[in-house]
PDB file of C-alpha atoms in Angstrom:
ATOM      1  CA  UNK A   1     -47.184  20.747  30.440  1.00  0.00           C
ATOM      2  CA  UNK A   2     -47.354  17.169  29.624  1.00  0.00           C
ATOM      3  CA  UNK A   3     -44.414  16.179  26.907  1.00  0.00           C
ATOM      4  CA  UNK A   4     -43.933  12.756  24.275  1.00  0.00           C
ATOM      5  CA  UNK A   5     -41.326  11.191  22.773  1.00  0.00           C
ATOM      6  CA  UNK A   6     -42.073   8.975  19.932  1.00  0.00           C
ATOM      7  CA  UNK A   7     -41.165   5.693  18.549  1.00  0.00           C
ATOM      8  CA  UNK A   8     -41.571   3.643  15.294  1.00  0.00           C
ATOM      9  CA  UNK A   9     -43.903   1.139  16.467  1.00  0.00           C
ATOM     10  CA  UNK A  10     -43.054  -1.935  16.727  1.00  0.00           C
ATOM     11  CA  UNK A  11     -44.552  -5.107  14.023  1.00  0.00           C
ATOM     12  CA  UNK A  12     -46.450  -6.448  17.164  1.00  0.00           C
ATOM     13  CA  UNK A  13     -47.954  -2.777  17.913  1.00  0.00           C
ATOM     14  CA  UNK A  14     -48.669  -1.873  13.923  1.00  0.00           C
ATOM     15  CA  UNK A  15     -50.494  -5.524  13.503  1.00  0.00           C
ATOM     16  CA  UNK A  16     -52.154  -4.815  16.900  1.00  0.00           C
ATOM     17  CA  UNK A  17     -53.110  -1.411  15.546  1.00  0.00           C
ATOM     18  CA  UNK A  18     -54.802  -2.468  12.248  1.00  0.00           C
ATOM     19  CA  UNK A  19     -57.187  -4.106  13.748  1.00  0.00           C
ATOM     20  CA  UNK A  20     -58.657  -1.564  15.867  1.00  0.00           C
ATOM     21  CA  UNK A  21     -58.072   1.460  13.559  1.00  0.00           C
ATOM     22  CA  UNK A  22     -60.057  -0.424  10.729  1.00  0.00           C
ATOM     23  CA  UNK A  23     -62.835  -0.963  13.836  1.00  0.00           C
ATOM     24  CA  UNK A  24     -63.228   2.023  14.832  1.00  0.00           C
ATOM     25  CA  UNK A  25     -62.938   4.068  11.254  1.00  0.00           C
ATOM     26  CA  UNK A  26     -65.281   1.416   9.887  1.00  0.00           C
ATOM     27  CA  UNK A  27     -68.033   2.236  12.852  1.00  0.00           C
ATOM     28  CA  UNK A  28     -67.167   6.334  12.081  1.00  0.00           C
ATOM     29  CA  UNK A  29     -68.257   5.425   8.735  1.00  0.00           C
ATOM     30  CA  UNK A  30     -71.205   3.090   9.645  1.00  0.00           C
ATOM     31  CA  UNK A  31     -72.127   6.361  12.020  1.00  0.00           C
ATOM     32  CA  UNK A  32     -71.946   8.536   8.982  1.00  0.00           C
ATOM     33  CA  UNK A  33     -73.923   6.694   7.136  1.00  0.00           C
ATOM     34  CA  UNK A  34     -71.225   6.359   4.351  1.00  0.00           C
ATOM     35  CA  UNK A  35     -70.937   2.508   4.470  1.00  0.00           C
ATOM     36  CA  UNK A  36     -73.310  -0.531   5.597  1.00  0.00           C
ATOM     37  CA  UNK A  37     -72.173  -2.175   8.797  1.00  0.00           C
ATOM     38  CA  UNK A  38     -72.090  -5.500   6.533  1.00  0.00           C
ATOM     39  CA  UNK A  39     -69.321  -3.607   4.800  1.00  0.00           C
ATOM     40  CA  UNK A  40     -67.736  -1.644   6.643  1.00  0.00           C
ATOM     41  CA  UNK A  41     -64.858  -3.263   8.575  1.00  0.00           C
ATOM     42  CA  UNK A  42     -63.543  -4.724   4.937  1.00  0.00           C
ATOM     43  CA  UNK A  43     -63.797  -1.369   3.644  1.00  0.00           C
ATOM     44  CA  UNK A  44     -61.653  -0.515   6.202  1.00  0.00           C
ATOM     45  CA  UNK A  45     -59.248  -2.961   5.822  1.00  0.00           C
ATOM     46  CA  UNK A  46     -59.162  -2.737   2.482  1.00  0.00           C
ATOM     47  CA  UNK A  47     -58.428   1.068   2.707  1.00  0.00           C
ATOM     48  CA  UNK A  48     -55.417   0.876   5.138  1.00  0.00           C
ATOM     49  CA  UNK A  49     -53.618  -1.853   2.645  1.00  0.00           C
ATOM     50  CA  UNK A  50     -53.990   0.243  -0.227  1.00  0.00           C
ATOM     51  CA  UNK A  51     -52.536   3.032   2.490  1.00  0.00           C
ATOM     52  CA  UNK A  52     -49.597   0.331   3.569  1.00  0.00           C
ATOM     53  CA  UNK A  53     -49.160  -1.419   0.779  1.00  0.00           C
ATOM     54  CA  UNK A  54     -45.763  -2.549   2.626  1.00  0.00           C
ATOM     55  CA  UNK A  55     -47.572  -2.319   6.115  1.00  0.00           C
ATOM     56  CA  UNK A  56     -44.796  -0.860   8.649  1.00  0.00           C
ATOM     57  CA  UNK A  57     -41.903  -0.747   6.310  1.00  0.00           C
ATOM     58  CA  UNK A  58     -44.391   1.611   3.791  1.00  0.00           C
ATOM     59  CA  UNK A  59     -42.702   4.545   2.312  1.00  0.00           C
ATOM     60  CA  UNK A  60     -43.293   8.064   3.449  1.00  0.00           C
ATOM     61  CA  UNK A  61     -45.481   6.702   6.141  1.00  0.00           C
ATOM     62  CA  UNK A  62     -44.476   7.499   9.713  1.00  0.00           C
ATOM     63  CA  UNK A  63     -46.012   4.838  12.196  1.00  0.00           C
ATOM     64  CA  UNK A  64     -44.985   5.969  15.389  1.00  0.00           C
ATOM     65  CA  UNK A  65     -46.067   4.917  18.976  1.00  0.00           C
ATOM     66  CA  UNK A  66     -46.206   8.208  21.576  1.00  0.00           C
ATOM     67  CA  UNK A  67     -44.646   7.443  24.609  1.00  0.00           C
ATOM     68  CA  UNK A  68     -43.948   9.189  28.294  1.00  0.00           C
ATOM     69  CA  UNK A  69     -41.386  10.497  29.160  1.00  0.00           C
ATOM     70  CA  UNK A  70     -40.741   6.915  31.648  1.00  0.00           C
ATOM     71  CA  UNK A  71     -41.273   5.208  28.562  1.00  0.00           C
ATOM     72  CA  UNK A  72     -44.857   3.996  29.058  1.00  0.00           C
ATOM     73  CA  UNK A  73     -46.893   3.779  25.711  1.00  0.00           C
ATOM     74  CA  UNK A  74     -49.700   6.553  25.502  1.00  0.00           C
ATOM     75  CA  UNK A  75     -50.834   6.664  22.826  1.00  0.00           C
ATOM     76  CA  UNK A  76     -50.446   5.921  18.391  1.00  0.00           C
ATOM     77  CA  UNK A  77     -49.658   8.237  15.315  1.00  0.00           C
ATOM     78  CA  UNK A  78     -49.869   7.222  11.349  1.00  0.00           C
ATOM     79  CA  UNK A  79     -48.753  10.287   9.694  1.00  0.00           C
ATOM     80  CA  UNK A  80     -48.150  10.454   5.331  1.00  0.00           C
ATOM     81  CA  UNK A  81     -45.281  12.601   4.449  1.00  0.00           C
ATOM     82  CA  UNK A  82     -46.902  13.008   1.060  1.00  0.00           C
ATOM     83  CA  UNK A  83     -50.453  14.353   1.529  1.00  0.00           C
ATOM     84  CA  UNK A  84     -52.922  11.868  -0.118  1.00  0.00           C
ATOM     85  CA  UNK A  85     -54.327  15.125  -3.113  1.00  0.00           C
ATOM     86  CA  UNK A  86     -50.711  15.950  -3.729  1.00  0.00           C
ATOM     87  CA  UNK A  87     -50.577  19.297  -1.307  1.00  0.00           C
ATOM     88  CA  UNK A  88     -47.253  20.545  -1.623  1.00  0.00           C
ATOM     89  CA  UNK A  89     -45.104  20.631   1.343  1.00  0.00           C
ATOM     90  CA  UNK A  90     -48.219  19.520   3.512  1.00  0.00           C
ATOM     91  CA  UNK A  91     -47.992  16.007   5.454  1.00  0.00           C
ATOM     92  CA  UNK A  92     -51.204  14.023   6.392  1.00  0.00           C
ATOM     93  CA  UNK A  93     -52.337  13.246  10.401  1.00  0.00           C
ATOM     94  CA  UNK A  94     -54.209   9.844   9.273  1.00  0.00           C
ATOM     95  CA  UNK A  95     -54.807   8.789  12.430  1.00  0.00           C
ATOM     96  CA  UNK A  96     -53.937   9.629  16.181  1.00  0.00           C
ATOM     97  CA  UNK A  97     -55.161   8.233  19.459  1.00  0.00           C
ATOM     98  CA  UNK A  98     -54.311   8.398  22.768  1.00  0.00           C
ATOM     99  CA  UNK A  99     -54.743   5.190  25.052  1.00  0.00           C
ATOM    100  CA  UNK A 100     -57.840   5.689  27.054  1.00  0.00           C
ATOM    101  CA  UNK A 101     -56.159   5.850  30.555  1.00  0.00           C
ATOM    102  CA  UNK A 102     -54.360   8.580  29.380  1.00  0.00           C
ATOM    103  CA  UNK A 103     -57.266  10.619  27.963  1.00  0.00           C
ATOM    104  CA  UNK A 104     -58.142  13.860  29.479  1.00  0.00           C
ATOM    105  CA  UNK A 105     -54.660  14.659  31.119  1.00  0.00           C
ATOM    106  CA  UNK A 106     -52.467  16.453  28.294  1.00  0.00           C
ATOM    107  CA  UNK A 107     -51.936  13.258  26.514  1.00  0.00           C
ATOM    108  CA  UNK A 108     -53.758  14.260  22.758  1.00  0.00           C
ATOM    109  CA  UNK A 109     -52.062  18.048  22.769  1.00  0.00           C
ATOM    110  CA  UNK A 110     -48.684  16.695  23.587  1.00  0.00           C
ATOM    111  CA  UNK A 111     -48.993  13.553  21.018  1.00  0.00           C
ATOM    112  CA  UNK A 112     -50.603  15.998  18.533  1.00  0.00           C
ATOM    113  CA  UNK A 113     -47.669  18.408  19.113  1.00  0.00           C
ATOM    114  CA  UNK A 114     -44.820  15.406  18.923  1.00  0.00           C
ATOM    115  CA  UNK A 115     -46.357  14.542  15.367  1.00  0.00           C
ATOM    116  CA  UNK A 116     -46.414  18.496  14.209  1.00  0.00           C
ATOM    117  CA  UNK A 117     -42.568  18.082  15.434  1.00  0.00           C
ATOM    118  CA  UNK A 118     -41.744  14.825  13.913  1.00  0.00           C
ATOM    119  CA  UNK A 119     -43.426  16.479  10.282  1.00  0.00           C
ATOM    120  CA  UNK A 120     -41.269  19.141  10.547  1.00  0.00           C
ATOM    121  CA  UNK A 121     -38.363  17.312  11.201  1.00  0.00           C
ATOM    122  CA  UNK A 122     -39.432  15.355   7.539  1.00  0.00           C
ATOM    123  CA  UNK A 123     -39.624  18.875   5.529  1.00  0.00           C
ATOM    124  CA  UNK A 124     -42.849  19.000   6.262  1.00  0.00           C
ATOM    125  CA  UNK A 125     -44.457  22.801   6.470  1.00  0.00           C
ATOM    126  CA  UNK A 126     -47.588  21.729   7.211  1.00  0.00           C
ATOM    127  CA  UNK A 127     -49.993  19.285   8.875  1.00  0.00           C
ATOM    128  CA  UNK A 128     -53.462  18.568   7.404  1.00  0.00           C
ATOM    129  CA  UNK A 129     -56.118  16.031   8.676  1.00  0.00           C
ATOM    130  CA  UNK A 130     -59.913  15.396   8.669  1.00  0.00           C
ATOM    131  CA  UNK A 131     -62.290  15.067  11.957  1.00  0.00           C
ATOM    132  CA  UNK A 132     -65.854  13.828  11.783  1.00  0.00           C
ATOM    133  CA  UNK A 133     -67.930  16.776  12.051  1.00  0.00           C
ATOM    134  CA  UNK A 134     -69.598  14.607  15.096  1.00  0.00           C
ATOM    135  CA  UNK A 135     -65.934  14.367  17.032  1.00  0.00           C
ATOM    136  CA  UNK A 136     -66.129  17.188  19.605  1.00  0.00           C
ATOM    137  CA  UNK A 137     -63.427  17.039  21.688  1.00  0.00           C
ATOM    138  CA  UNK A 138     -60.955  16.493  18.525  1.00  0.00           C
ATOM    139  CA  UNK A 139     -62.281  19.291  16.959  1.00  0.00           C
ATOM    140  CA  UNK A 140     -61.526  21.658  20.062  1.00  0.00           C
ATOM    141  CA  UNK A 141     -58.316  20.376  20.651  1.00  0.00           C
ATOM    142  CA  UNK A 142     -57.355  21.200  17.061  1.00  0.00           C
ATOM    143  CA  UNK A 143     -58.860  24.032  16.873  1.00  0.00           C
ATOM    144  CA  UNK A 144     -57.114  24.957  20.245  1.00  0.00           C
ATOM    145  CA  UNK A 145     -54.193  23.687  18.252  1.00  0.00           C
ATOM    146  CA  UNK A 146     -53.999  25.997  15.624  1.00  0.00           C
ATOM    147  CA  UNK A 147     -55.668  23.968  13.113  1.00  0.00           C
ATOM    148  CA  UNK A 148     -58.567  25.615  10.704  1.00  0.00           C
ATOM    149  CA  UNK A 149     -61.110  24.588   8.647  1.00  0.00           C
ATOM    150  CA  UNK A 150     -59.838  24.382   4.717  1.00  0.00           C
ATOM    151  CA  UNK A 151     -62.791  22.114   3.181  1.00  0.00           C
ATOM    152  CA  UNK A 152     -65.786  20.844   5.018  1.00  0.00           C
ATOM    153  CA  UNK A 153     -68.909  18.398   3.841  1.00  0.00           C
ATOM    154  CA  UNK A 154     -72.046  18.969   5.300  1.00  0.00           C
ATOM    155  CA  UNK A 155     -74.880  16.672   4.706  1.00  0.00           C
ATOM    156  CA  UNK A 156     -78.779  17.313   5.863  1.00  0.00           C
ATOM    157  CA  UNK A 157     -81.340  14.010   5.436  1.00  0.00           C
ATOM    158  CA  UNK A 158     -84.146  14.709   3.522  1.00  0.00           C
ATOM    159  CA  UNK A 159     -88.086  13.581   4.618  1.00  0.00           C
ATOM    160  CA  UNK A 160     -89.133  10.638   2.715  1.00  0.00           C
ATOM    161  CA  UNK A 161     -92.596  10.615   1.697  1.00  0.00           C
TER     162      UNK A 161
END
């Protein structure tokens, strides 16, 4: 079993971070036809400031970079201590990523289990976070993970004349 230690990331890392998180969320939401693509990567930024209003140094926000056990960087977490509809007790997974050298050996279950840990260690009794219905391998490896299903959106496109 692979294992990960984590860090606060660094200002370097978190600035490094914001740009490709806002990227890739804003082509997730180009893909699901929620936004434009004219829009969609100032949406995102837009979205992560409200988030981190005080970027790194936010509040109840645990930035954290996943790292071997040798030290070597694998991977990113951005987990809310204070779930975004007011859940009691229940923390938020915003975001998590492993590097993708490291993809496909261990990596996302040990980062994914480091974060559960980290929670915990916060009061947390709970971890909740949303997948894109389109995101196969996430959604096995939570669901491997002990994670459920508690809401879901479904959307069908309708023939135009």
């Amino acid at each position: 079993m692979v294992d990960v230690i984590t860090r606060t990331m660094t200002q370097a890392e978190f600035d490094d971070w914001q740009r490709v998180l806002a990227r890739q969320f804003a082509d997730e939401q180009v893909a699901a036809g929620v936004w434009s693509a004219d829009e969609a990567y100032d949406l995102a930024r837009q979205g992560n400031t409200a988030r981190l209003p005080d970027g790194l140094a936010t509040p109840e926000m645990l930035l954290l970079r996943g790292l071997r056990e040798d030290r070597t960087p694998i991977g990113r977490l951005w987990i809310g201590l204070l779930h975004p509809r007011g859940v009691p007790g229940c923390a938020f997974l915003y975001d998590i990523e492993v590097d993708r050298e490291f993809r496909g050996l261990g990596y996302g279950r040990a980062l994914l289990r480091a974060g559960e840990s980290v929670a915990k260690r916060h009061g947390a009794e709970q971890l909740e976070l949303n997948v894109f219905g389109g995101n196969a391998t996430a959604i096995a490896l939570y669901s491997s993970s002990g994670y459920r299903v508690v809401t879901q959106q479904m959307r069908k496109s309708l023939p135009q004349p």
